[in-house]
mmCIF file of C-alpha atoms in Angstrom:
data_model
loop_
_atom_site.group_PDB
_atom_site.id
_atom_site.type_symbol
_atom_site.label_atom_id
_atom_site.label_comp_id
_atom_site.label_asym_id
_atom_site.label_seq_id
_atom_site.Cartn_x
_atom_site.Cartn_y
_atom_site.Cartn_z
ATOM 1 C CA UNK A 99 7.488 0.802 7.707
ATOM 2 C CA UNK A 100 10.470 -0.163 9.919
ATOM 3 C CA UNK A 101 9.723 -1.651 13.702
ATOM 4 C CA UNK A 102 10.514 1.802 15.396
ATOM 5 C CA UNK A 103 13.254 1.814 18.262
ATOM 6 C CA UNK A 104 17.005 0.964 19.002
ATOM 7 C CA UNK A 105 18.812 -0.960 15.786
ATOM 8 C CA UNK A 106 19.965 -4.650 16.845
ATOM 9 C CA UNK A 107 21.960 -4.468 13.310
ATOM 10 C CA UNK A 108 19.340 -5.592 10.936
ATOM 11 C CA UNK A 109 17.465 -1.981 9.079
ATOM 12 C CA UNK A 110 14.483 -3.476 8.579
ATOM 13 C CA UNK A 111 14.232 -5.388 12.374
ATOM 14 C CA UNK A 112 14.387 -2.094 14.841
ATOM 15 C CA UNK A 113 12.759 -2.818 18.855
ATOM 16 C CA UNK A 114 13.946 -2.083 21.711
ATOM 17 C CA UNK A 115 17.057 -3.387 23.456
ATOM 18 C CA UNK A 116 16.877 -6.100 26.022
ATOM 19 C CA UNK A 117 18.443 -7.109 29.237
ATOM 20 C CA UNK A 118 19.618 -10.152 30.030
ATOM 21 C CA UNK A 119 16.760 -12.104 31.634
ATOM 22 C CA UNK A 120 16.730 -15.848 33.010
ATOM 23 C CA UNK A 121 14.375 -18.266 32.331
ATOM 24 C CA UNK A 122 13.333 -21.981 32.950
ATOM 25 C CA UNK A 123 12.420 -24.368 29.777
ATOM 26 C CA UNK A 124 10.131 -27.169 30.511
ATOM 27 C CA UNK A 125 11.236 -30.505 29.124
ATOM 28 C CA UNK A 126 9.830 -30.113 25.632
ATOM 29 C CA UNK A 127 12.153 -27.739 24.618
ATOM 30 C CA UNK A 128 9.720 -24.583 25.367
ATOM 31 C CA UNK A 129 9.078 -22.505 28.540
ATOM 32 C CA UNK A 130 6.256 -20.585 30.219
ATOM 33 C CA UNK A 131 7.308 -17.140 28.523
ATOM 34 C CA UNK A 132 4.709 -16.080 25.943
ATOM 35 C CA UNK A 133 4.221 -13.807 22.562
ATOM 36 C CA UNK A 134 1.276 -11.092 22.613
ATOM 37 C CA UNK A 135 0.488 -10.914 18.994
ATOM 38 C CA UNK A 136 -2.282 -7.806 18.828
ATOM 39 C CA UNK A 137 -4.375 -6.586 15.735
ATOM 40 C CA UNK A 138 -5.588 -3.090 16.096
ATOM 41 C CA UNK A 139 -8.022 -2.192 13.546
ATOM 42 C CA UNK A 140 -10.564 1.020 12.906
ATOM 43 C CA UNK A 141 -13.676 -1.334 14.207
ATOM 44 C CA UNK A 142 -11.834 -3.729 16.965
ATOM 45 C CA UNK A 143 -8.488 -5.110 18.645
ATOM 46 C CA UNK A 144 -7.717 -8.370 19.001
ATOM 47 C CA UNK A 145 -5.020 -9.970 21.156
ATOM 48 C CA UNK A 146 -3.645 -13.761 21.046
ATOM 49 C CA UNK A 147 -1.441 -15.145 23.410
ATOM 50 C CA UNK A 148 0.946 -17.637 22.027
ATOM 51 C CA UNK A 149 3.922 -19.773 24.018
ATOM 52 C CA UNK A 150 7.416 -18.828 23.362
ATOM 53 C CA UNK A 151 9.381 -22.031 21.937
ATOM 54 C CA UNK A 152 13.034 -22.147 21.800
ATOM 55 C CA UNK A 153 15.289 -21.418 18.875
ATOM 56 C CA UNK A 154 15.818 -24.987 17.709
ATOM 57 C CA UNK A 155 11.946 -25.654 17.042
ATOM 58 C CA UNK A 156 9.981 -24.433 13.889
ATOM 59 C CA UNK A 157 6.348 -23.312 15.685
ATOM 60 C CA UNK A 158 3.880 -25.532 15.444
ATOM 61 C CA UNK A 159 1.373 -25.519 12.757
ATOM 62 C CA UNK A 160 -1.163 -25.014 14.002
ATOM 63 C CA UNK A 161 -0.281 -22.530 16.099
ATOM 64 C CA UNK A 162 -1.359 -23.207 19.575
ATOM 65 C CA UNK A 163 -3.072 -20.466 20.968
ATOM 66 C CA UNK A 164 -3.195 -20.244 24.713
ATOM 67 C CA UNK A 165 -5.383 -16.920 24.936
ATOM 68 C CA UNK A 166 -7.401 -14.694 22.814
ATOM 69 C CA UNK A 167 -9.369 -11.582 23.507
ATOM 70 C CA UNK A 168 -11.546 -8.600 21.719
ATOM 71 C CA UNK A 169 -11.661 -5.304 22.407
ATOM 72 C CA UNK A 170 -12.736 -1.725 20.547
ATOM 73 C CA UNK A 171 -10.668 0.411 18.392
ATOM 74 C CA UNK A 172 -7.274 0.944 19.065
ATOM 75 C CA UNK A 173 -6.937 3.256 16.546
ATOM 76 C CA UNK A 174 -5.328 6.755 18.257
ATOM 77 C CA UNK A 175 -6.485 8.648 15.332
ATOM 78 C CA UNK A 176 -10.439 7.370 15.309
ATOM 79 C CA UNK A 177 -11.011 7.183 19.350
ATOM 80 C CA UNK A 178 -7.672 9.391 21.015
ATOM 81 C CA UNK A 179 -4.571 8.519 23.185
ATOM 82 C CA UNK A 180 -6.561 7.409 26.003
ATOM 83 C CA UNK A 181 -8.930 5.489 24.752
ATOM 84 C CA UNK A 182 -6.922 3.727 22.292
ATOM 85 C CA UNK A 183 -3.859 3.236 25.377
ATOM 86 C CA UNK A 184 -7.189 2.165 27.216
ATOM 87 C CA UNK A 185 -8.090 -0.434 24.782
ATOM 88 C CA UNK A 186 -4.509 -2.265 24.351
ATOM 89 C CA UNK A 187 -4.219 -2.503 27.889
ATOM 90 C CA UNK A 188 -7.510 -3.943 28.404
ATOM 91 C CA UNK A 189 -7.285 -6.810 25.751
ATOM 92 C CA UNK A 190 -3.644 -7.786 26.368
ATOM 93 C CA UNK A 191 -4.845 -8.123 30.167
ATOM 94 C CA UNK A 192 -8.155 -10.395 29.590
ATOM 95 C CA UNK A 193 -5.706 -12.791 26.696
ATOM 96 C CA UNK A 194 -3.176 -13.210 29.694
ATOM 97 C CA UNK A 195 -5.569 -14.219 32.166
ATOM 98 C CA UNK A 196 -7.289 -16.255 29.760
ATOM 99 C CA UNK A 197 -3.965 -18.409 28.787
ATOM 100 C CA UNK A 198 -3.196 -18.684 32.419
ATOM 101 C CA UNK A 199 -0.479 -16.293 32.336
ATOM 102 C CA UNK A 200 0.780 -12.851 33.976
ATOM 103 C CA UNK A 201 2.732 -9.786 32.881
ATOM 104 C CA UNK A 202 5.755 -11.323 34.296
ATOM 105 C CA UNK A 203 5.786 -14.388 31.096
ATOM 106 C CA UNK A 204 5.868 -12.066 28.525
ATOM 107 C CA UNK A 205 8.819 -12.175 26.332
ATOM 108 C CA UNK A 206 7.775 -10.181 23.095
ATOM 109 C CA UNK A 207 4.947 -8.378 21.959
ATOM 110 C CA UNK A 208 4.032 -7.744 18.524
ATOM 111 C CA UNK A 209 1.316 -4.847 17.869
ATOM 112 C CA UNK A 210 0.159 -3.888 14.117
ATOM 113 C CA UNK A 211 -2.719 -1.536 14.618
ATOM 114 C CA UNK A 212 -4.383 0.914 12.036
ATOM 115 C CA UNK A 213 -3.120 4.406 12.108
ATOM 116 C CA UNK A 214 0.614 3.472 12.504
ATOM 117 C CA UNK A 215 1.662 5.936 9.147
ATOM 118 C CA UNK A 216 4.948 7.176 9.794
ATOM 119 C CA UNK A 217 7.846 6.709 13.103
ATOM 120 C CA UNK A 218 6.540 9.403 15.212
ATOM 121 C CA UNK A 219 3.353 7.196 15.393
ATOM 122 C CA UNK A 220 5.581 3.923 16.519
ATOM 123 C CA UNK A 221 6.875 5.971 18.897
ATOM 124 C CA UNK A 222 4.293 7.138 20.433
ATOM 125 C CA UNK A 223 2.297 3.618 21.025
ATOM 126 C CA UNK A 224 6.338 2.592 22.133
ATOM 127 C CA UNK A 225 6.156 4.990 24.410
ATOM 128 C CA UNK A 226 2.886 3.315 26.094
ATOM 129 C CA UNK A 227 4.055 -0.325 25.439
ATOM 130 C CA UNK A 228 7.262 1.122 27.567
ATOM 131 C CA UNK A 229 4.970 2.166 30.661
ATOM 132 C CA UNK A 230 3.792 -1.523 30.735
ATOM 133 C CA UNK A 231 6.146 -3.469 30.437
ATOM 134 C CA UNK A 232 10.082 -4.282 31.984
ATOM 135 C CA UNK A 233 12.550 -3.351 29.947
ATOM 136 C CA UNK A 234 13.521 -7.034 29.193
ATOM 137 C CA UNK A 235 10.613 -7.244 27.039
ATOM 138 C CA UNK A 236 10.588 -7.092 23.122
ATOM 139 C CA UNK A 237 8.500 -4.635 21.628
ATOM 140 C CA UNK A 238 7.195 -4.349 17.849
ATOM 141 C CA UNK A 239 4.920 -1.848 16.290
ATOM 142 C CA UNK A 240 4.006 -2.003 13.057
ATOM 143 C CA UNK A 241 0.879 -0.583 10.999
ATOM 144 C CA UNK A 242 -2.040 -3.975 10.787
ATOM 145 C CA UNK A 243 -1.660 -4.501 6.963
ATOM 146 C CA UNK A 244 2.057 -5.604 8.078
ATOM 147 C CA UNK A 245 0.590 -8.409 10.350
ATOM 148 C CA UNK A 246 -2.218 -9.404 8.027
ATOM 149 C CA UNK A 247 0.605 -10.019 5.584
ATOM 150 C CA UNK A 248 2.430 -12.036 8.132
ATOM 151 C CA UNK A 249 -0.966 -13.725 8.781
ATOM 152 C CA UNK A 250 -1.220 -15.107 5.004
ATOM 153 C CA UNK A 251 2.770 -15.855 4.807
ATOM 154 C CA UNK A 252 3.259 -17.565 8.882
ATOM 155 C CA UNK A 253 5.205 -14.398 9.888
ATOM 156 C CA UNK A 254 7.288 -14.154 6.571
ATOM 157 C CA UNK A 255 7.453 -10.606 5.280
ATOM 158 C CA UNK A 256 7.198 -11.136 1.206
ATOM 159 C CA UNK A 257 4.579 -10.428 -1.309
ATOM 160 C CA UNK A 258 1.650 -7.545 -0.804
ATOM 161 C CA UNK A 259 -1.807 -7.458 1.240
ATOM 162 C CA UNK A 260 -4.717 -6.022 0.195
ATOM 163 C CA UNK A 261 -7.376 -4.799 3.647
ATOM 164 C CA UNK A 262 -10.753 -4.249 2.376
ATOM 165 C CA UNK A 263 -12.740 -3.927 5.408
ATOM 166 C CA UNK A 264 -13.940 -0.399 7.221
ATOM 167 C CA UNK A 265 -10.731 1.429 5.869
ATOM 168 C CA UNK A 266 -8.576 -0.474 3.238
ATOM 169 C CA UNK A 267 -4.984 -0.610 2.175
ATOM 170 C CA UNK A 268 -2.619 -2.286 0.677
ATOM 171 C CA UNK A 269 1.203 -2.862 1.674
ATOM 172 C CA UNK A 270 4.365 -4.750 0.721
ATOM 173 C CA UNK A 271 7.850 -6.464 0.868
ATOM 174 C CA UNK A 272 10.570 -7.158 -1.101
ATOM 175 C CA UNK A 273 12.392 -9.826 -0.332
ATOM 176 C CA UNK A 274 15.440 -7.546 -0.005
ATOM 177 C CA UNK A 275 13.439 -5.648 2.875
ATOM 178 C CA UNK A 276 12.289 -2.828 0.851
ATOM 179 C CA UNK A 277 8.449 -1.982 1.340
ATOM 180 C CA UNK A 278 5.835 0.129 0.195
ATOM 181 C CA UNK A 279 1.898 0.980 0.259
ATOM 182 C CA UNK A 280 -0.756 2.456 -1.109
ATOM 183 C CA UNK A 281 -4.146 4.224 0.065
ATOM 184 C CA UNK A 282 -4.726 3.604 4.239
ATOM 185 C CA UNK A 283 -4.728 7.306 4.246
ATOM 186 C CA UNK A 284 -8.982 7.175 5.633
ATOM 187 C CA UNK A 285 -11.865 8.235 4.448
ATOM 188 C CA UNK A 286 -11.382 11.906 3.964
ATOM 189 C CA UNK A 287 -8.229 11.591 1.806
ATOM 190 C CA UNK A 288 -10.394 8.991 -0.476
ATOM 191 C CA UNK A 289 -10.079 4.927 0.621
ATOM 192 C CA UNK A 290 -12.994 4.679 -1.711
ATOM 193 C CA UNK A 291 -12.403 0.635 -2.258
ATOM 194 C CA UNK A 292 -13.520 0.378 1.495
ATOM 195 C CA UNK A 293 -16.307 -0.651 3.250
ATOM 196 C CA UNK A 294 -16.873 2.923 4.173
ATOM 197 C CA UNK A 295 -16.164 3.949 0.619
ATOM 198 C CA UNK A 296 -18.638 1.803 -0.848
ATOM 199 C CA UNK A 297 -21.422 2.552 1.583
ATOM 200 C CA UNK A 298 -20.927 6.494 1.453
ATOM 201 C CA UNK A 299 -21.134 6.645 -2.166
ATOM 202 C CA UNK A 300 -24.160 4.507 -1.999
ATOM 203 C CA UNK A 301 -25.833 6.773 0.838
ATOM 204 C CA UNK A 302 -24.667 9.683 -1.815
ATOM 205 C CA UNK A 303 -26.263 7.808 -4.855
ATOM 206 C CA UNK A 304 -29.754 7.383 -2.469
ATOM 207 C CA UNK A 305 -29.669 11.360 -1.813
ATOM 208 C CA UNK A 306 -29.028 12.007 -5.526
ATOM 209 C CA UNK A 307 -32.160 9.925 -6.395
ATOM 210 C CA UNK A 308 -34.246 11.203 -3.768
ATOM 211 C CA UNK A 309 -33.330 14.925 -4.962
ATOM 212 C CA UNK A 310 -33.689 14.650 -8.840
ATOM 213 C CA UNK A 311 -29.671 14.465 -8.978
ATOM 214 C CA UNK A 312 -29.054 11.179 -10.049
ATOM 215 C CA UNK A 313 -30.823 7.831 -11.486
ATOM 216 C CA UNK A 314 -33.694 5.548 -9.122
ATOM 217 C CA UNK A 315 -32.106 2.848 -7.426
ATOM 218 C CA UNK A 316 -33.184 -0.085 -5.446
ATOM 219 C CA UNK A 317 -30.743 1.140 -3.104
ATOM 220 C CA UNK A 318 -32.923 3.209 -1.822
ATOM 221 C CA UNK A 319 -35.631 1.128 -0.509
ATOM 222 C CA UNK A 320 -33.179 -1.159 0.133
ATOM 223 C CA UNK A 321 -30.887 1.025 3.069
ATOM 224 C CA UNK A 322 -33.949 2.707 4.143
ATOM 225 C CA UNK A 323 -35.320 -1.334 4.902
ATOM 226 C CA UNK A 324 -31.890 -2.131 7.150
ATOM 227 C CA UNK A 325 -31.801 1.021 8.526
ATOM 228 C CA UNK A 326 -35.913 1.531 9.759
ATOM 229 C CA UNK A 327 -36.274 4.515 8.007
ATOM 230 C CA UNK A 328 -39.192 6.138 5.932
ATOM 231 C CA UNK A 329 -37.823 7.984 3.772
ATOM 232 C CA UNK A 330 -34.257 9.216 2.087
ATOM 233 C CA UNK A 331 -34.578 12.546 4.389
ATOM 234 C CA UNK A 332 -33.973 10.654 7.520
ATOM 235 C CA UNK A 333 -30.649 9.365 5.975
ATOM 236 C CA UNK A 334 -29.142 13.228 6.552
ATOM 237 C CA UNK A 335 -30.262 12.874 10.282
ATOM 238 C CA UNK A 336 -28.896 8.769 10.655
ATOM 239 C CA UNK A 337 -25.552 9.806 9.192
ATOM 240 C CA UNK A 338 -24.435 12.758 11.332
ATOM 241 C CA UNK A 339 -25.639 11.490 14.423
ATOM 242 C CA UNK A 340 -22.855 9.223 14.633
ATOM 243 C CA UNK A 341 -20.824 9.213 11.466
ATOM 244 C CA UNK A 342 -18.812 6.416 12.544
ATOM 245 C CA UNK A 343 -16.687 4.439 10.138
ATOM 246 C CA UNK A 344 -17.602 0.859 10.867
ATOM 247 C CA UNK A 345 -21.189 2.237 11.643
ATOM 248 C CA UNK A 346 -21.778 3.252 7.711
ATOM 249 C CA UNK A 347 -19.038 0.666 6.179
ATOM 250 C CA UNK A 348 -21.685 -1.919 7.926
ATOM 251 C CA UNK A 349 -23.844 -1.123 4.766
ATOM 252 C CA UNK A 350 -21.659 -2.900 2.020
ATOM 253 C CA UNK A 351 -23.802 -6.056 1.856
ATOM 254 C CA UNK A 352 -26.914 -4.051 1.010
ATOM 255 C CA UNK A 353 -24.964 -2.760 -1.779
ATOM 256 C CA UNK A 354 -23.832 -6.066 -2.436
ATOM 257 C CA UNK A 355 -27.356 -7.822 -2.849
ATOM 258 C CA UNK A 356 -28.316 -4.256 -5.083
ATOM 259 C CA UNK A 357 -25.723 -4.990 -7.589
ATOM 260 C CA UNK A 358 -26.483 -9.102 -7.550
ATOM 261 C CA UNK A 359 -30.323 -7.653 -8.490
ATOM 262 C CA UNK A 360 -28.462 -6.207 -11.488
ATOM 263 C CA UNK A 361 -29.085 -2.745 -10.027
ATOM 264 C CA UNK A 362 -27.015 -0.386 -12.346
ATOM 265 C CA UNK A 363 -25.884 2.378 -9.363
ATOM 266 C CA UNK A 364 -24.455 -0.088 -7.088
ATOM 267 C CA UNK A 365 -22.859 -2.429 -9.580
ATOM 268 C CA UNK A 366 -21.144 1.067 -10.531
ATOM 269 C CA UNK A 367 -20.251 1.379 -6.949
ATOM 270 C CA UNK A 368 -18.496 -2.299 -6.573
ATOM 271 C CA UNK A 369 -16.945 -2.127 -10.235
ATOM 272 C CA UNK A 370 -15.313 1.540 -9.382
ATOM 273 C CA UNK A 371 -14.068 -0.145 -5.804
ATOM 274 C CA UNK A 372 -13.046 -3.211 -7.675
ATOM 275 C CA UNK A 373 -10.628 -0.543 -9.724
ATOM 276 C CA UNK A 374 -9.370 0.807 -7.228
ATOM 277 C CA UNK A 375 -8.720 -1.495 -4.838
ATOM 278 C CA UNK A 376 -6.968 -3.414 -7.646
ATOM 279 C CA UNK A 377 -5.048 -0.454 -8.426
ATOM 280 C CA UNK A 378 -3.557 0.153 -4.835
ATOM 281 C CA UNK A 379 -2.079 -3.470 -5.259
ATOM 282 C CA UNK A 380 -0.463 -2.774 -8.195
ATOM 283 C CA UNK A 381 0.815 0.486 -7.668
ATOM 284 C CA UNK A 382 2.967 -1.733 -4.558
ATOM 285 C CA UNK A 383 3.686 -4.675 -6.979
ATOM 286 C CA UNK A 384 5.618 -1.549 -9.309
ATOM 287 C CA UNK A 385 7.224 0.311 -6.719
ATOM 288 C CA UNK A 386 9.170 -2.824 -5.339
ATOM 289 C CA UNK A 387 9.359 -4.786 -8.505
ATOM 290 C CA UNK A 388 7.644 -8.197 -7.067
ATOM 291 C CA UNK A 389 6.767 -9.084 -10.540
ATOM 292 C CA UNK A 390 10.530 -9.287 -11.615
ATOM 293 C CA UNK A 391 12.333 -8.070 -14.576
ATOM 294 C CA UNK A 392 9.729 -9.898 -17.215
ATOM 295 C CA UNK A 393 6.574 -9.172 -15.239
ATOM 296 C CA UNK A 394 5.564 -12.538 -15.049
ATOM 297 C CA UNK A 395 7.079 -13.226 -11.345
ATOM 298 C CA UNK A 396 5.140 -15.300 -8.518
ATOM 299 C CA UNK A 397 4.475 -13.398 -5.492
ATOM 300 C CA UNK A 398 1.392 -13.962 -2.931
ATOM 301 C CA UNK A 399 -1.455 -11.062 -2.558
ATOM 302 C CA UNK A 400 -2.907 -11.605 1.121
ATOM 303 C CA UNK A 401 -6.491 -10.676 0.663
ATOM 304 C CA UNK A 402 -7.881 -9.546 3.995
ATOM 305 C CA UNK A 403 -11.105 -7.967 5.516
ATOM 306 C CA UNK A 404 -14.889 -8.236 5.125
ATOM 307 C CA UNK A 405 -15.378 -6.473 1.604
ATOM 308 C CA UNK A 406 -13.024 -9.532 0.352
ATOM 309 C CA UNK A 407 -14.591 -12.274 1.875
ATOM 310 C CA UNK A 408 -15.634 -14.906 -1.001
ATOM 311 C CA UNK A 409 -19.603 -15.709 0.342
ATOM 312 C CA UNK A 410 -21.658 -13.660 -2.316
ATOM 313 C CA UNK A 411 -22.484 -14.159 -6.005
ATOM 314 C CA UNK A 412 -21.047 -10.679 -6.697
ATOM 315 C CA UNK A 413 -17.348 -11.556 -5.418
ATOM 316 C CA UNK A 414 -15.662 -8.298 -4.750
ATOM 317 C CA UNK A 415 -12.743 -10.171 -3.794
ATOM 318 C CA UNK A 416 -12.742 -12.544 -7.159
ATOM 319 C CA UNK A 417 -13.306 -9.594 -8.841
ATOM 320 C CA UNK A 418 -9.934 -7.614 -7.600
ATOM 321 C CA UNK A 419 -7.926 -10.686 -8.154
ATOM 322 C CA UNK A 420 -9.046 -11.023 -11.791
ATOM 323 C CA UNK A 421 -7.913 -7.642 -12.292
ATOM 324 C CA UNK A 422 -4.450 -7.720 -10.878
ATOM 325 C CA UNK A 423 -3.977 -11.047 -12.856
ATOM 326 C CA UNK A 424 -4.733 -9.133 -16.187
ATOM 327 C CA UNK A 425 -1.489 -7.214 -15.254
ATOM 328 C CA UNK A 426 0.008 -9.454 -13.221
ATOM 329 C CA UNK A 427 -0.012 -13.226 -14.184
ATOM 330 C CA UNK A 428 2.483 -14.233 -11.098
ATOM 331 C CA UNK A 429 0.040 -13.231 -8.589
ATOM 332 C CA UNK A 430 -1.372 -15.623 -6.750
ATOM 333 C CA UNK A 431 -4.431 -14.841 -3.686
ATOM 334 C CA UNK A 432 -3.757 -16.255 -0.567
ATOM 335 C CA UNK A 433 -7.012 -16.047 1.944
ATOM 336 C CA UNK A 434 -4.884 -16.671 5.810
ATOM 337 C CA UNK A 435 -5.778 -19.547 7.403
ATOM 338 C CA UNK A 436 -5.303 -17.572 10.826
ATOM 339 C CA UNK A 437 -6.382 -13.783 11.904
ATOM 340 C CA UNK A 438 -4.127 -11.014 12.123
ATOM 341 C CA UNK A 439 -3.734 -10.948 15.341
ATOM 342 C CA UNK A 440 -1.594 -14.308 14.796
ATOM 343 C CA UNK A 441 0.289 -12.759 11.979
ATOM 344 C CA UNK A 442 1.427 -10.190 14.628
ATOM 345 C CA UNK A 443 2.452 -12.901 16.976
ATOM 346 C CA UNK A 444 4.332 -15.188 14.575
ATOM 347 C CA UNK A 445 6.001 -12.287 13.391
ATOM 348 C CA UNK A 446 7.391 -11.695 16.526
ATOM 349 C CA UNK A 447 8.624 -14.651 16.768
ATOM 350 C CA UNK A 448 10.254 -14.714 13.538
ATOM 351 C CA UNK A 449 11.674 -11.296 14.420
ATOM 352 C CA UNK A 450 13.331 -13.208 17.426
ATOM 353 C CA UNK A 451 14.809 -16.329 15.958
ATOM 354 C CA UNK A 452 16.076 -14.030 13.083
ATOM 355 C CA UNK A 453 18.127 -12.061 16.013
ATOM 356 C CA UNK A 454 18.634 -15.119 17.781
ATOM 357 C CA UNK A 455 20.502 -16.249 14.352
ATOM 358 C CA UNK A 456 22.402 -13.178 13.684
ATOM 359 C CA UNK A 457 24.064 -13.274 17.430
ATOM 360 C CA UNK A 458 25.167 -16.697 17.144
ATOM 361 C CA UNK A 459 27.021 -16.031 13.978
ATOM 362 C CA UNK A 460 28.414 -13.187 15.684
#
């Protein structure tokens, strides 16, 4: 998905245009204007803010972040316009004030947030970036599995990510620009490698049991335990009473410790989200061809989010990986060293010295 606004000449770089706007540079080659790099997922939004250096400096590694903040869901299609508007405005605010900066310093912001599917989407959180900020500004929006690629890859756009947390996804680039993805579509239209996935088909799997539908499992006692319940009917009343996402998805690692028991119903549940999760990377390593002509190319999967975090016996993560590789040789995990939220901003700022490039050879 395209950065949605007015084309500066490159297809794949779109933002809006910019006035001319003067600035001071401090000695070392950088100035007081700063990036806003913002991750917007289903369960929270984070915002870093990160200085703006000049075009003849690589950014430093590590990045030096002046400001960082956490808010809720950002997420227009889980929470609404005005919460979600709410929300961005609320964590970009407490990052500037926590780096020591204003409104005024901002040169370029760079939001990936969760429910960004198609342009009408960028244009509507454009539209609210617009009311904030001077028309000087550079503005981004992208979906968040675009800056938790740029998270594992320092702001490059090339290879696939994989997002396994409360919703999952996976999305790509070719290093000729072209991208695709697979699943992000939510939990009614079947992200069943999520966190939510997993969880609701082990909630399902507890009612089975408890109703004569479907094998004893430990998962049973074992949800009932984390949740202070007596007994499977209370589940029915727990679920609906606020069937939040990130509320049920919060119940993978009791399916986790289930299957490491050897418990046959979850391990069922983790092998089937194994399968698919593996299968929404590959069905992006096809479309775009990152495996090249003999199948055997080297491209980086960016694995990102809670379900494929590497602290368990039973590695969901490991477990994906192993699969692509059976396909896929070439492909190679890389876990980020920094959050999303610093993809987005290092993004950005590749975004700008790639336009601050093109102009001079213009």
């Amino acid at each position: 998905m395209n950065n949605y606004g007015e084309s500066n000449g490159d297809s794949n770089v779109h933002e809006k245009q910019v006035e001319g706007h003067d600035h001071c540079e401090n000695g070392d080659g950088s100035d007081n204007r700063v990036i806003l790099g913002i991750d917007g997922g289903t369960t929270s939004t984070v915002c870093v803010c990160i200085p703006l250096f000049s075009s003849s400096k690589s950014l430093p590694n590590p990045t030096p972040i002046l400001g960082r903040a956490v808010s809720g869901c950002s997420n227009h299609n889980s929470v609404g316009e005005t919460a979600a508007r709410g929300t961005l405005e609320e964590v970009m605010a407490e990052a500037l004030s926590k780096s020591g900066s204003d409104w005024s310093a901002v040169h370029a912001v760079c939001l990936g947030v969760s429910g960004v599917n198609h342009p009408t989407d960028q244009e509507r959180i454009l539209n609210w970036l617009r009311e904030i900020f001077p028309s000087h500004v550079k503005l981004y929006v992208q979906n968040d599995a675009v800056a938790a690629l740029a998270s594992g890859t320092m702001g490059k756009l090339h290879g696939c990510v994989l997002i396994a947390g409360t919703g999952c996804i996976s999305y790509g680039f070719a290093e000729d620009g072209r991208e695709a993805r697979a699943s992000g579509a939510g939990p009614v239209l079947g992200d069943w490698g999520s966190g939510y996935g997993i969880a609701a088909k082990a909630l399902t799997a507890v009612i089975r049991a408890h109703d004569g539908r479907g094998p004893q499992t430990m998962l049973t006692n074992k949800i009932l335990k984390a949740l202070s319940l007596s007994s499977p009917d209370e589940l029915i009343g727990w679920t609906y009473a606020d069937p939040s996402w990130a509320r049920i998805a919060a119940l993978v690692p009791e399916v986790v410790s289930c299957a490491e028991a050897c418990d046959q119903v979850a391990t069922k549940i983790l092998v089937d989200a194994v399968q698919d999760l593996a299968l929404s990377v590959k069905a992006v390593v096809q479309r775009l061809h990152l495996c090249g002509e003999d199948g055997n190319g080297s491209f980086p999967v960016v694995m990102v989010g809670g379900v494929l975090e590497a602290n368990r016996t039973w590695d969901i993560g490991k477990e994906v990986m192993k699969c692509i590789q059976e396909q896929f040789p070439g492909a190679h995990p890389i876990r980020p060293q920094v959050e999303p939220a610093v993809g987005a901003a290092l993004l950005a700022w590749n975004f700008l010295m790639k336009e601050s490039t093109g102009n001079s050879h213009s």
